[in-house]
PDB file of C-alpha atoms and ligand atoms in Angstrom:
ATOM      1  CA  UNK A   1      -2.503  28.165  -6.920  1.00  0.00           C
ATOM      2  CA  UNK A   2      -1.064  25.131  -5.161  1.00  0.00           C
ATOM      3  CA  UNK A   3      -1.766  25.606  -1.450  1.00  0.00           C
ATOM      4  CA  UNK A   4       0.735  23.048  -0.208  1.00  0.00           C
ATOM      5  CA  UNK A   5       4.355  23.866   0.602  1.00  0.00           C
ATOM      6  CA  UNK A   6       3.754  27.609   0.277  1.00  0.00           C
ATOM      7  CA  UNK A   7       5.927  28.621   3.213  1.00  0.00           C
ATOM      8  CA  UNK A   8       8.818  26.560   1.919  1.00  0.00           C
ATOM      9  CA  UNK A   9       8.377  27.905  -1.606  1.00  0.00           C
ATOM     10  CA  UNK A  10       8.583  31.433  -0.247  1.00  0.00           C
ATOM     11  CA  UNK A  11      11.635  30.665   1.883  1.00  0.00           C
ATOM     12  CA  UNK A  12      13.435  29.090  -1.061  1.00  0.00           C
ATOM     13  CA  UNK A  13      12.535  32.018  -3.288  1.00  0.00           C
ATOM     14  CA  UNK A  14      14.012  34.431  -0.729  1.00  0.00           C
ATOM     15  CA  UNK A  15      17.229  32.425  -0.529  1.00  0.00           C
ATOM     16  CA  UNK A  16      17.591  32.294  -4.297  1.00  0.00           C
ATOM     17  CA  UNK A  17      17.021  36.044  -4.442  1.00  0.00           C
ATOM     18  CA  UNK A  18      19.676  36.615  -1.815  1.00  0.00           C
ATOM     19  CA  UNK A  19      22.531  34.746  -3.534  1.00  0.00           C
ATOM     20  CA  UNK A  20      24.401  35.710  -6.679  1.00  0.00           C
ATOM     21  CA  UNK A  21      25.817  32.273  -7.317  1.00  0.00           C
ATOM     22  CA  UNK A  22      23.740  29.099  -7.198  1.00  0.00           C
ATOM     23  CA  UNK A  23      25.090  25.595  -7.723  1.00  0.00           C
ATOM     24  CA  UNK A  24      22.566  22.842  -8.392  1.00  0.00           C
ATOM     25  CA  UNK A  25      23.319  19.175  -7.760  1.00  0.00           C
ATOM     26  CA  UNK A  26      21.481  15.974  -8.636  1.00  0.00           C
ATOM     27  CA  UNK A  27      21.960  12.344  -7.587  1.00  0.00           C
ATOM     28  CA  UNK A  28      24.583   9.890  -8.769  1.00  0.00           C
ATOM     29  CA  UNK A  29      23.740   7.725 -11.773  1.00  0.00           C
ATOM     30  CA  UNK A  30      21.188  10.330 -12.870  1.00  0.00           C
ATOM     31  CA  UNK A  31      17.843   9.361 -14.361  1.00  0.00           C
ATOM     32  CA  UNK A  32      15.528  11.583 -16.440  1.00  0.00           C
ATOM     33  CA  UNK A  33      13.967  13.109 -13.309  1.00  0.00           C
ATOM     34  CA  UNK A  34      17.373  13.998 -11.870  1.00  0.00           C
ATOM     35  CA  UNK A  35      18.287  15.755 -15.117  1.00  0.00           C
ATOM     36  CA  UNK A  36      14.839  17.254 -15.574  1.00  0.00           C
ATOM     37  CA  UNK A  37      14.419  18.744 -12.106  1.00  0.00           C
ATOM     38  CA  UNK A  38      17.976  20.074 -11.957  1.00  0.00           C
ATOM     39  CA  UNK A  39      17.923  21.588 -15.436  1.00  0.00           C
ATOM     40  CA  UNK A  40      14.428  23.035 -15.172  1.00  0.00           C
ATOM     41  CA  UNK A  41      15.200  24.771 -11.878  1.00  0.00           C
ATOM     42  CA  UNK A  42      18.276  26.327 -13.450  1.00  0.00           C
ATOM     43  CA  UNK A  43      16.242  27.499 -16.455  1.00  0.00           C
ATOM     44  CA  UNK A  44      13.628  29.077 -14.197  1.00  0.00           C
ATOM     45  CA  UNK A  45      16.233  30.930 -12.127  1.00  0.00           C
ATOM     46  CA  UNK A  46      18.156  32.148 -15.179  1.00  0.00           C
ATOM     47  CA  UNK A  47      15.031  33.343 -16.947  1.00  0.00           C
ATOM     48  CA  UNK A  48      13.561  35.248 -14.014  1.00  0.00           C
ATOM     49  CA  UNK A  49      16.603  36.746 -12.293  1.00  0.00           C
ATOM     50  CA  UNK A  50      18.877  38.834 -14.427  1.00  0.00           C
ATOM     51  CA  UNK A  51      22.197  38.553 -12.691  1.00  0.00           C
ATOM     52  CA  UNK A  52      22.491  35.074 -11.221  1.00  0.00           C
ATOM     53  CA  UNK A  53      25.281  32.695 -11.980  1.00  0.00           C
ATOM     54  CA  UNK A  54      23.695  29.239 -12.053  1.00  0.00           C
ATOM     55  CA  UNK A  55      26.033  26.269 -12.247  1.00  0.00           C
ATOM     56  CA  UNK A  56      24.928  22.691 -12.921  1.00  0.00           C
ATOM     57  CA  UNK A  57      27.165  19.884 -11.733  1.00  0.00           C
ATOM     58  CA  UNK A  58      27.113  16.080 -11.932  1.00  0.00           C
ATOM     59  CA  UNK A  59      28.680  13.276 -13.885  1.00  0.00           C
ATOM     60  CA  UNK A  60      27.307  13.014 -17.404  1.00  0.00           C
ATOM     61  CA  UNK A  61      25.038  10.167 -18.397  1.00  0.00           C
ATOM     62  CA  UNK A  62      25.696   9.030 -21.978  1.00  0.00           C
ATOM     63  CA  UNK A  63      21.989   8.582 -22.684  1.00  0.00           C
ATOM     64  CA  UNK A  64      20.819  11.891 -21.152  1.00  0.00           C
ATOM     65  CA  UNK A  65      23.603  14.394 -21.775  1.00  0.00           C
ATOM     66  CA  UNK A  66      21.805  15.489 -24.970  1.00  0.00           C
ATOM     67  CA  UNK A  67      19.477  17.433 -22.619  1.00  0.00           C
ATOM     68  CA  UNK A  68      22.177  19.789 -21.298  1.00  0.00           C
ATOM     69  CA  UNK A  69      25.783  19.846 -20.146  1.00  0.00           C
ATOM     70  CA  UNK A  70      27.135  20.105 -16.649  1.00  0.00           C
ATOM     71  CA  UNK A  71      30.408  21.840 -15.791  1.00  0.00           C
ATOM     72  CA  UNK A  72      33.498  20.845 -13.853  1.00  0.00           C
ATOM     73  CA  UNK A  73      33.935  22.727 -10.592  1.00  0.00           C
ATOM     74  CA  UNK A  74      36.408  22.694  -7.729  1.00  0.00           C
ATOM     75  CA  UNK A  75      35.924  23.575  -4.088  1.00  0.00           C
ATOM     76  CA  UNK A  76      36.871  27.233  -4.635  1.00  0.00           C
ATOM     77  CA  UNK A  77      33.804  27.645  -6.869  1.00  0.00           C
ATOM     78  CA  UNK A  78      31.587  27.080  -3.833  1.00  0.00           C
ATOM     79  CA  UNK A  79      32.730  30.213  -2.062  1.00  0.00           C
ATOM     80  CA  UNK A  80      29.626  32.233  -1.252  1.00  0.00           C
ATOM     81  CA  UNK A  81      27.369  29.953  -3.254  1.00  0.00           C
ATOM     82  CA  UNK A  82      23.880  28.732  -2.480  1.00  0.00           C
ATOM     83  CA  UNK A  83      23.698  24.978  -3.049  1.00  0.00           C
ATOM     84  CA  UNK A  84      20.494  23.221  -4.110  1.00  0.00           C
ATOM     85  CA  UNK A  85      20.012  19.486  -4.615  1.00  0.00           C
ATOM     86  CA  UNK A  86      17.108  18.028  -6.594  1.00  0.00           C
ATOM     87  CA  UNK A  87      15.674  14.495  -6.590  1.00  0.00           C
ATOM     88  CA  UNK A  88      18.273  13.314  -4.047  1.00  0.00           C
ATOM     89  CA  UNK A  89      16.924  11.653  -0.894  1.00  0.00           C
ATOM     90  CA  UNK A  90      20.108  11.060   1.068  1.00  0.00           C
ATOM     91  CA  UNK A  91      23.303  12.975   1.494  1.00  0.00           C
ATOM     92  CA  UNK A  92      25.505  10.111   0.297  1.00  0.00           C
ATOM     93  CA  UNK A  93      23.728  10.002  -3.036  1.00  0.00           C
ATOM     94  CA  UNK A  94      24.470  13.625  -3.965  1.00  0.00           C
ATOM     95  CA  UNK A  95      26.771  13.632  -6.980  1.00  0.00           C
ATOM     96  CA  UNK A  96      29.817  15.828  -6.327  1.00  0.00           C
ATOM     97  CA  UNK A  97      29.978  16.915  -2.700  1.00  0.00           C
ATOM     98  CA  UNK A  98      32.532  19.695  -2.920  1.00  0.00           C
ATOM     99  CA  UNK A  99      30.480  22.133  -0.847  1.00  0.00           C
ATOM    100  CA  UNK A 100      31.037  22.610   2.873  1.00  0.00           C
ATOM    101  CA  UNK A 101      28.986  23.411   5.967  1.00  0.00           C
ATOM    102  CA  UNK A 102      29.586  27.076   5.119  1.00  0.00           C
ATOM    103  CA  UNK A 103      27.280  26.717   2.137  1.00  0.00           C
ATOM    104  CA  UNK A 104      23.571  27.215   2.682  1.00  0.00           C
ATOM    105  CA  UNK A 105      21.932  24.017   1.418  1.00  0.00           C
ATOM    106  CA  UNK A 106      18.436  23.467   0.035  1.00  0.00           C
ATOM    107  CA  UNK A 107      16.991  20.050  -0.729  1.00  0.00           C
ATOM    108  CA  UNK A 108      14.084  19.707  -3.174  1.00  0.00           C
ATOM    109  CA  UNK A 109      12.885  16.120  -3.402  1.00  0.00           C
ATOM    110  CA  UNK A 110       9.976  13.691  -3.559  1.00  0.00           C
ATOM    111  CA  UNK A 111      11.376  10.576  -1.835  1.00  0.00           C
ATOM    112  CA  UNK A 112      10.291   9.637   1.709  1.00  0.00           C
ATOM    113  CA  UNK A 113      12.289  11.983   3.954  1.00  0.00           C
ATOM    114  CA  UNK A 114      14.710   9.718   5.825  1.00  0.00           C
ATOM    115  CA  UNK A 115      17.646  12.098   5.622  1.00  0.00           C
ATOM    116  CA  UNK A 116      16.799  15.782   5.858  1.00  0.00           C
ATOM    117  CA  UNK A 117      20.359  16.890   5.281  1.00  0.00           C
ATOM    118  CA  UNK A 118      19.738  20.479   4.180  1.00  0.00           C
ATOM    119  CA  UNK A 119      18.971  23.837   5.831  1.00  0.00           C
ATOM    120  CA  UNK A 120      15.674  23.924   3.965  1.00  0.00           C
ATOM    121  CA  UNK A 121      14.103  20.590   3.037  1.00  0.00           C
ATOM    122  CA  UNK A 122      11.275  20.866   0.542  1.00  0.00           C
ATOM    123  CA  UNK A 123      10.109  17.261   0.414  1.00  0.00           C
ATOM    124  CA  UNK A 124       6.761  16.340  -1.111  1.00  0.00           C
ATOM    125  CA  UNK A 125       6.103  12.625  -1.490  1.00  0.00           C
ATOM    126  CA  UNK A 126       2.736  13.095  -3.178  1.00  0.00           C
ATOM    127  CA  UNK A 127       4.123  14.282  -6.485  1.00  0.00           C
ATOM    128  CA  UNK A 128       5.117  11.851  -9.238  1.00  0.00           C
ATOM    129  CA  UNK A 129       8.571  13.271  -9.616  1.00  0.00           C
ATOM    130  CA  UNK A 130      10.868  16.021  -8.468  1.00  0.00           C
ATOM    131  CA  UNK A 131      10.224  17.638 -11.831  1.00  0.00           C
ATOM    132  CA  UNK A 132       6.502  17.888 -11.032  1.00  0.00           C
ATOM    133  CA  UNK A 133       7.455  19.513  -7.722  1.00  0.00           C
ATOM    134  CA  UNK A 134       9.638  22.037  -9.562  1.00  0.00           C
ATOM    135  CA  UNK A 135       6.606  22.866 -11.705  1.00  0.00           C
ATOM    136  CA  UNK A 136       4.422  23.320  -8.605  1.00  0.00           C
ATOM    137  CA  UNK A 137       7.090  25.628  -7.189  1.00  0.00           C
ATOM    138  CA  UNK A 138       7.097  27.518 -10.461  1.00  0.00           C
ATOM    139  CA  UNK A 139       3.301  28.024 -10.381  1.00  0.00           C
ATOM    140  CA  UNK A 140       3.698  29.625  -6.950  1.00  0.00           C
ATOM    141  CA  UNK A 141       6.377  31.945  -8.321  1.00  0.00           C
ATOM    142  CA  UNK A 142       4.272  32.714 -11.392  1.00  0.00           C
ATOM    143  CA  UNK A 143       1.210  33.662  -9.331  1.00  0.00           C
ATOM    144  CA  UNK A 144       3.114  35.707  -6.771  1.00  0.00           C
ATOM    145  CA  UNK A 145       6.079  37.113  -8.673  1.00  0.00           C
ATOM    146  CA  UNK A 146       4.975  36.836 -12.286  1.00  0.00           C
ATOM    147  CA  UNK A 147       7.644  34.263 -13.158  1.00  0.00           C
ATOM    148  CA  UNK A 148       7.931  32.883 -16.670  1.00  0.00           C
ATOM    149  CA  UNK A 149       8.741  29.375 -17.823  1.00  0.00           C
ATOM    150  CA  UNK A 150      10.977  28.744 -20.826  1.00  0.00           C
ATOM    151  CA  UNK A 151      10.329  26.135 -23.517  1.00  0.00           C
ATOM    152  CA  UNK A 152      13.479  24.338 -22.422  1.00  0.00           C
ATOM    153  CA  UNK A 153      12.287  24.236 -18.800  1.00  0.00           C
ATOM    154  CA  UNK A 154       8.950  22.810 -19.945  1.00  0.00           C
ATOM    155  CA  UNK A 155      10.740  20.144 -21.950  1.00  0.00           C
ATOM    156  CA  UNK A 156      12.961  19.198 -19.015  1.00  0.00           C
ATOM    157  CA  UNK A 157      10.033  18.954 -16.590  1.00  0.00           C
ATOM    158  CA  UNK A 158       8.223  16.799 -19.112  1.00  0.00           C
ATOM    159  CA  UNK A 159      11.253  14.503 -19.384  1.00  0.00           C
ATOM    160  CA  UNK A 160      11.366  14.082 -15.610  1.00  0.00           C
ATOM    161  CA  UNK A 161       7.669  13.308 -15.284  1.00  0.00           C
ATOM    162  CA  UNK A 162       7.738  10.852 -18.169  1.00  0.00           C
ATOM    163  CA  UNK A 163      10.761   9.133 -16.646  1.00  0.00           C
ATOM    164  CA  UNK A 164       9.456   8.696 -13.106  1.00  0.00           C
ATOM    165  CA  UNK A 165       5.918   7.699 -14.131  1.00  0.00           C
ATOM    166  CA  UNK A 166       7.051   5.235 -16.815  1.00  0.00           C
ATOM    167  CA  UNK A 167       5.213   7.388 -19.342  1.00  0.00           C
ATOM    168  CA  UNK A 168       2.186   7.869 -17.069  1.00  0.00           C
ATOM    169  CA  UNK A 169       1.900   4.129 -16.394  1.00  0.00           C
ATOM    170  CA  UNK A 170       2.826   3.886 -12.693  1.00  0.00           C
ATOM    171  CA  UNK A 171       0.355   4.707  -9.905  1.00  0.00           C
ATOM    172  CA  UNK A 172       2.328   7.807  -8.882  1.00  0.00           C
ATOM    173  CA  UNK A 173       0.583   9.460 -11.853  1.00  0.00           C
ATOM    174  CA  UNK A 174      -2.007  11.770 -10.267  1.00  0.00           C
ATOM    175  CA  UNK A 175      -4.570  14.207 -11.587  1.00  0.00           C
ATOM    176  CA  UNK A 176      -2.041  16.960 -10.910  1.00  0.00           C
ATOM    177  CA  UNK A 177       0.640  15.070 -12.857  1.00  0.00           C
ATOM    178  CA  UNK A 178      -1.594  14.952 -15.915  1.00  0.00           C
ATOM    179  CA  UNK A 179      -2.631  18.574 -15.476  1.00  0.00           C
ATOM    180  CA  UNK A 180       1.002  19.643 -15.325  1.00  0.00           C
ATOM    181  CA  UNK A 181       1.827  17.530 -18.394  1.00  0.00           C
ATOM    182  CA  UNK A 182      -1.084  19.096 -20.279  1.00  0.00           C
ATOM    183  CA  UNK A 183       0.092  22.611 -19.396  1.00  0.00           C
ATOM    184  CA  UNK A 184       3.645  21.768 -20.467  1.00  0.00           C
ATOM    185  CA  UNK A 185       2.455  20.799 -23.940  1.00  0.00           C
ATOM    186  CA  UNK A 186       1.528  24.446 -24.516  1.00  0.00           C
ATOM    187  CA  UNK A 187       5.242  25.198 -24.699  1.00  0.00           C
ATOM    188  CA  UNK A 188       7.355  24.793 -27.776  1.00  0.00           C
ATOM    189  CA  UNK A 189       9.224  21.499 -27.691  1.00  0.00           C
ATOM    190  CA  UNK A 190       9.032  18.395 -29.824  1.00  0.00           C
ATOM    191  CA  UNK A 191       7.441  15.826 -27.537  1.00  0.00           C
ATOM    192  CA  UNK A 192       7.416  12.945 -30.025  1.00  0.00           C
ATOM    193  CA  UNK A 193      11.065  13.461 -30.872  1.00  0.00           C
ATOM    194  CA  UNK A 194      11.954  13.703 -27.200  1.00  0.00           C
ATOM    195  CA  UNK A 195      10.177  10.458 -26.310  1.00  0.00           C
ATOM    196  CA  UNK A 196      11.779   8.663 -29.240  1.00  0.00           C
ATOM    197  CA  UNK A 197      15.146   9.889 -28.110  1.00  0.00           C
ATOM    198  CA  UNK A 198      14.581   8.615 -24.571  1.00  0.00           C
ATOM    199  CA  UNK A 199      13.503   5.268 -25.978  1.00  0.00           C
ATOM    200  CA  UNK A 200      16.669   4.639 -28.003  1.00  0.00           C
ATOM    201  CA  UNK A 201      18.646   1.638 -26.792  1.00  0.00           C
ATOM    202  CA  UNK A 202      22.108   0.549 -27.746  1.00  0.00           C
ATOM    203  CA  UNK A 203      22.442  -2.798 -29.443  1.00  0.00           C
ATOM    204  CA  UNK A 204      24.287  -4.250 -26.456  1.00  0.00           C
ATOM    205  CA  UNK A 205      21.322  -3.255 -24.284  1.00  0.00           C
ATOM    206  CA  UNK A 206      18.895  -4.946 -26.664  1.00  0.00           C
ATOM    207  CA  UNK A 207      20.990  -8.114 -26.369  1.00  0.00           C
ATOM    208  CA  UNK A 208      21.119  -7.769 -22.610  1.00  0.00           C
ATOM    209  CA  UNK A 209      17.317  -7.641 -22.490  1.00  0.00           C
ATOM    210  CA  UNK A 210      17.268 -11.172 -23.831  1.00  0.00           C
ATOM    211  CA  UNK A 211      19.446 -12.123 -20.855  1.00  0.00           C
ATOM    212  CA  UNK A 212      16.892 -10.581 -18.497  1.00  0.00           C
ATOM    213  CA  UNK A 213      13.980 -12.435 -20.060  1.00  0.00           C
ATOM    214  CA  UNK A 214      15.864 -15.715 -20.100  1.00  0.00           C
ATOM    215  CA  UNK A 215      17.293 -15.580 -16.597  1.00  0.00           C
ATOM    216  CA  UNK A 216      14.766 -14.109 -14.195  1.00  0.00           C
ATOM    217  CA  UNK A 217      13.686 -16.490 -11.440  1.00  0.00           C
ATOM    218  CA  UNK A 218      10.308 -16.981  -9.812  1.00  0.00           C
ATOM    219  CA  UNK A 219      11.054 -17.109  -6.097  1.00  0.00           C
ATOM    220  CA  UNK A 220       7.557 -17.439  -4.742  1.00  0.00           C
ATOM    221  CA  UNK A 221       4.074 -16.684  -6.028  1.00  0.00           C
ATOM    222  CA  UNK A 222       4.225 -13.118  -7.221  1.00  0.00           C
ATOM    223  CA  UNK A 223       7.919 -12.569  -6.389  1.00  0.00           C
ATOM    224  CA  UNK A 224      10.547 -12.552  -9.093  1.00  0.00           C
ATOM    225  CA  UNK A 225      14.267 -11.794  -8.961  1.00  0.00           C
ATOM    226  CA  UNK A 226      17.208 -11.614 -11.292  1.00  0.00           C
ATOM    227  CA  UNK A 227      20.851 -12.018 -10.318  1.00  0.00           C
ATOM    228  CA  UNK A 228      23.378 -10.194 -12.447  1.00  0.00           C
ATOM    229  CA  UNK A 229      27.022 -11.078 -11.836  1.00  0.00           C
ATOM    230  CA  UNK A 230      30.124  -9.178 -12.891  1.00  0.00           C
ATOM    231  CA  UNK A 231      30.722 -11.840 -15.529  1.00  0.00           C
ATOM    232  CA  UNK A 232      27.242 -11.253 -16.970  1.00  0.00           C
ATOM    233  CA  UNK A 233      27.898  -7.531 -17.218  1.00  0.00           C
ATOM    234  CA  UNK A 234      31.277  -8.172 -18.825  1.00  0.00           C
ATOM    235  CA  UNK A 235      29.748 -10.506 -21.363  1.00  0.00           C
ATOM    236  CA  UNK A 236      27.221  -7.866 -22.427  1.00  0.00           C
ATOM    237  CA  UNK A 237      29.621  -4.930 -21.924  1.00  0.00           C
ATOM    238  CA  UNK A 238      27.235  -3.014 -19.711  1.00  0.00           C
ATOM    239  CA  UNK A 239      27.502  -1.058 -16.480  1.00  0.00           C
ATOM    240  CA  UNK A 240      25.538  -1.613 -13.246  1.00  0.00           C
ATOM    241  CA  UNK A 241      23.702   1.673 -13.819  1.00  0.00           C
ATOM    242  CA  UNK A 242      22.449   0.495 -17.202  1.00  0.00           C
ATOM    243  CA  UNK A 243      21.196  -2.742 -15.651  1.00  0.00           C
ATOM    244  CA  UNK A 244      19.266  -0.768 -13.024  1.00  0.00           C
ATOM    245  CA  UNK A 245      17.478   1.246 -15.663  1.00  0.00           C
ATOM    246  CA  UNK A 246      15.953  -1.973 -17.070  1.00  0.00           C
ATOM    247  CA  UNK A 247      14.269  -3.082 -13.847  1.00  0.00           C
ATOM    248  CA  UNK A 248      10.783  -2.321 -15.160  1.00  0.00           C
ATOM    249  CA  UNK A 249      11.244  -4.566 -18.175  1.00  0.00           C
ATOM    250  CA  UNK A 250       9.519  -7.535 -16.522  1.00  0.00           C
ATOM    251  CA  UNK A 251       6.705  -5.634 -14.808  1.00  0.00           C
ATOM    252  CA  UNK A 252       4.075  -6.940 -17.233  1.00  0.00           C
ATOM    253  CA  UNK A 253       4.691 -10.585 -16.254  1.00  0.00           C
ATOM    254  CA  UNK A 254       1.416 -12.291 -15.344  1.00  0.00           C
ATOM    255  CA  UNK A 255       0.922 -12.704 -11.587  1.00  0.00           C
ATOM    256  CA  UNK A 256       3.891 -10.495 -10.696  1.00  0.00           C
ATOM    257  CA  UNK A 257       3.515  -8.442  -7.497  1.00  0.00           C
ATOM    258  CA  UNK A 258       7.059  -7.506  -6.459  1.00  0.00           C
ATOM    259  CA  UNK A 259      10.452  -8.045  -8.014  1.00  0.00           C
ATOM    260  CA  UNK A 260      14.084  -7.103  -7.822  1.00  0.00           C
ATOM    261  CA  UNK A 261      17.309  -6.993  -9.769  1.00  0.00           C
ATOM    262  CA  UNK A 262      20.385  -7.895  -7.718  1.00  0.00           C
ATOM    263  CA  UNK A 263      23.507  -6.459  -9.303  1.00  0.00           C
ATOM    264  CA  UNK A 264      26.944  -7.556  -8.148  1.00  0.00           C
ATOM    265  CA  UNK A 265      29.139  -4.470  -7.886  1.00  0.00           C
ATOM    266  CA  UNK A 266      32.137  -6.318  -6.448  1.00  0.00           C
ATOM    267  CA  UNK A 267      32.242  -5.219  -2.819  1.00  0.00           C
ATOM    268  CA  UNK A 268      28.445  -5.192  -2.506  1.00  0.00           C
ATOM    269  CA  UNK A 269      25.277  -6.280  -4.259  1.00  0.00           C
ATOM    270  CA  UNK A 270      22.938  -3.495  -5.199  1.00  0.00           C
ATOM    271  CA  UNK A 271      19.257  -4.445  -5.212  1.00  0.00           C
ATOM    272  CA  UNK A 272      16.616  -2.597  -7.228  1.00  0.00           C
ATOM    273  CA  UNK A 273      13.181  -3.322  -5.773  1.00  0.00           C
ATOM    274  CA  UNK A 274       9.830  -2.730  -7.412  1.00  0.00           C
ATOM    275  CA  UNK A 275       6.249  -3.458  -6.401  1.00  0.00           C
ATOM    276  CA  UNK A 276       2.830  -3.214  -7.984  1.00  0.00           C
ATOM    277  CA  UNK A 277       0.957  -3.089  -4.672  1.00  0.00           C
ATOM    278  CA  UNK A 278       2.514  -3.721  -1.237  1.00  0.00           C
ATOM    279  CA  UNK A 279       4.938  -1.161   0.200  1.00  0.00           C
ATOM    280  CA  UNK A 280       8.528  -2.293  -0.080  1.00  0.00           C
ATOM    281  CA  UNK A 281      10.488   0.712   1.170  1.00  0.00           C
ATOM    282  CA  UNK A 282      10.625  -0.696   4.710  1.00  0.00           C
ATOM    283  CA  UNK A 283      12.354  -3.774   3.339  1.00  0.00           C
ATOM    284  CA  UNK A 284      14.765  -1.523   1.466  1.00  0.00           C
ATOM    285  CA  UNK A 285      15.467   0.380   4.686  1.00  0.00           C
ATOM    286  CA  UNK A 286      16.157  -2.874   6.553  1.00  0.00           C
ATOM    287  CA  UNK A 287      18.842  -3.658   3.952  1.00  0.00           C
ATOM    288  CA  UNK A 288      20.733  -0.340   3.922  1.00  0.00           C
ATOM    289  CA  UNK A 289      18.543   1.435   1.449  1.00  0.00           C
ATOM    290  CA  UNK A 290      15.303   3.287   1.004  1.00  0.00           C
ATOM    291  CA  UNK A 291      13.140   4.953  -1.553  1.00  0.00           C
ATOM    292  CA  UNK A 292       9.532   5.173  -2.576  1.00  0.00           C
ATOM    293  CA  UNK A 293       6.680   2.943  -1.476  1.00  0.00           C
ATOM    294  CA  UNK A 294       6.723   1.008  -4.770  1.00  0.00           C
ATOM    295  CA  UNK A 295      10.248   1.671  -6.034  1.00  0.00           C
ATOM    296  CA  UNK A 296      13.250   1.335  -3.751  1.00  0.00           C
ATOM    297  CA  UNK A 297      16.896   0.411  -3.650  1.00  0.00           C
ATOM    298  CA  UNK A 298      18.853  -1.664  -1.124  1.00  0.00           C
ATOM    299  CA  UNK A 299      22.322  -3.123  -0.653  1.00  0.00           C
ATOM    300  CA  UNK A 300      23.208  -6.624   0.530  1.00  0.00           C
ATOM    301  CA  UNK A 301      26.618  -8.047   1.370  1.00  0.00           C
ATOM    302  CA  UNK A 302      26.290 -11.383  -0.403  1.00  0.00           C
ATOM    303  CA  UNK A 303      23.898 -13.765  -2.129  1.00  0.00           C
ATOM    304  CA  UNK A 304      22.868 -15.308   1.231  1.00  0.00           C
ATOM    305  CA  UNK A 305      21.652 -11.951   2.427  1.00  0.00           C
ATOM    306  CA  UNK A 306      19.756 -11.572  -0.828  1.00  0.00           C
ATOM    307  CA  UNK A 307      17.838 -14.720   0.123  1.00  0.00           C
ATOM    308  CA  UNK A 308      16.881 -13.062   3.435  1.00  0.00           C
ATOM    309  CA  UNK A 309      15.653 -10.021   1.545  1.00  0.00           C
ATOM    310  CA  UNK A 310      13.657 -12.227  -0.832  1.00  0.00           C
ATOM    311  CA  UNK A 311      12.074 -13.980   2.162  1.00  0.00           C
ATOM    312  CA  UNK A 312      10.971 -10.598   3.498  1.00  0.00           C
ATOM    313  CA  UNK A 313       9.640  -9.663   0.100  1.00  0.00           C
ATOM    314  CA  UNK A 314       7.753 -12.954  -0.210  1.00  0.00           C
ATOM    315  CA  UNK A 315       6.138 -12.400   3.211  1.00  0.00           C
ATOM    316  CA  UNK A 316       4.923  -8.925   2.249  1.00  0.00           C
ATOM    317  CA  UNK A 317       3.559 -10.228  -1.053  1.00  0.00           C
ATOM    318  CA  UNK A 318       1.878 -13.188   0.662  1.00  0.00           C
ATOM    319  CA  UNK A 319       0.063 -10.842   3.076  1.00  0.00           C
ATOM    320  CA  UNK A 320      -0.885  -8.587   0.219  1.00  0.00           C
ATOM    321  CA  UNK A 321      -2.321 -11.443  -1.852  1.00  0.00           C
ATOM    322  CA  UNK A 322      -4.206 -12.798   1.175  1.00  0.00           C
ATOM    323  CA  UNK A 323      -5.827  -9.442   1.943  1.00  0.00           C
ATOM    324  CA  UNK A 324      -6.678  -8.940  -1.680  1.00  0.00           C
ATOM    325  CA  UNK A 325      -8.661 -12.191  -1.615  1.00  0.00           C
ATOM    326  CA  UNK A 326     -10.476 -11.127   1.539  1.00  0.00           C
ATOM    327  CA  UNK A 327     -11.309  -7.741   0.106  1.00  0.00           C
ATOM    328  CA  UNK A 328     -12.305  -9.340  -3.164  1.00  0.00           C
ATOM    329  CA  UNK A 329     -10.375  -6.820  -5.190  1.00  0.00           C
ATOM    330  CA  UNK A 330      -9.288  -7.775  -8.679  1.00  0.00           C
TER     331      UNK A 330
HETATM  332 MN1   MN B 430      12.648  11.239  -9.055  1.00  0.00          MN
END
């Protein structure tokens, strides 16, 4: 039994029990954890309550829509519905905001809680992924209410965990993460096939990877950045969202501590920040963003402001490297 979050688990259970119609949202430009947490929660509700209408909404991602389909809704569908968001830290990032203040809103997430926009905010930043949190919630429901998990739910939770941990590579992988993953493998889904499927890249993306390797810049010891202009994306026929998903491609570079991809979206430049040690979410917050300690997103107005952000990043990395020498780690 997971002791944490118990009161919130119970409150959320009661709300789900109370409503006949439940609409589940995820964040824009969904990643495997957005899909996984949203879909698994729906599976759990459908399996364990007989008469609920559970609706999944959100724009389809070409690479992930093989997992399940969402449906088109309009504002009338929200009448009397309970609305749940998964994996979505701030209100603006919710994909499809057709609900109103009349709707009771529940947020289930694992990002640092800057924007607690819901009536119930279940936010746990110690889990690897929102999908892991959904599993923890499920274990509470299993122990108290004898809930069951479907094979599909297990597969979706596994997808989310694999996505957010970079296949158990990133330091957000905890003992609980591995325990959950081990328990999930007792269910009937084809893990090898699933991982292969997630690993498939289009040929244009393969070509674009050569652009990334050729064009990243070393800004300062341990800090690397890549600028991607609209012309670059046109040349390779790819979308900003696809560029973002490649940000971990250079993480194995020797000496790298923190890095970012700066993607020109026309009216703004979206910055994907990553770190292997020092916290970078405060920098992201300074530049209109936020996120996790080691994985954040920001927005800058122009390339000059990107230089300011890189200066801040370089300072944080410099301090980190200095302290590491003092501590004698590594
Ligand atoms: Mn996530």
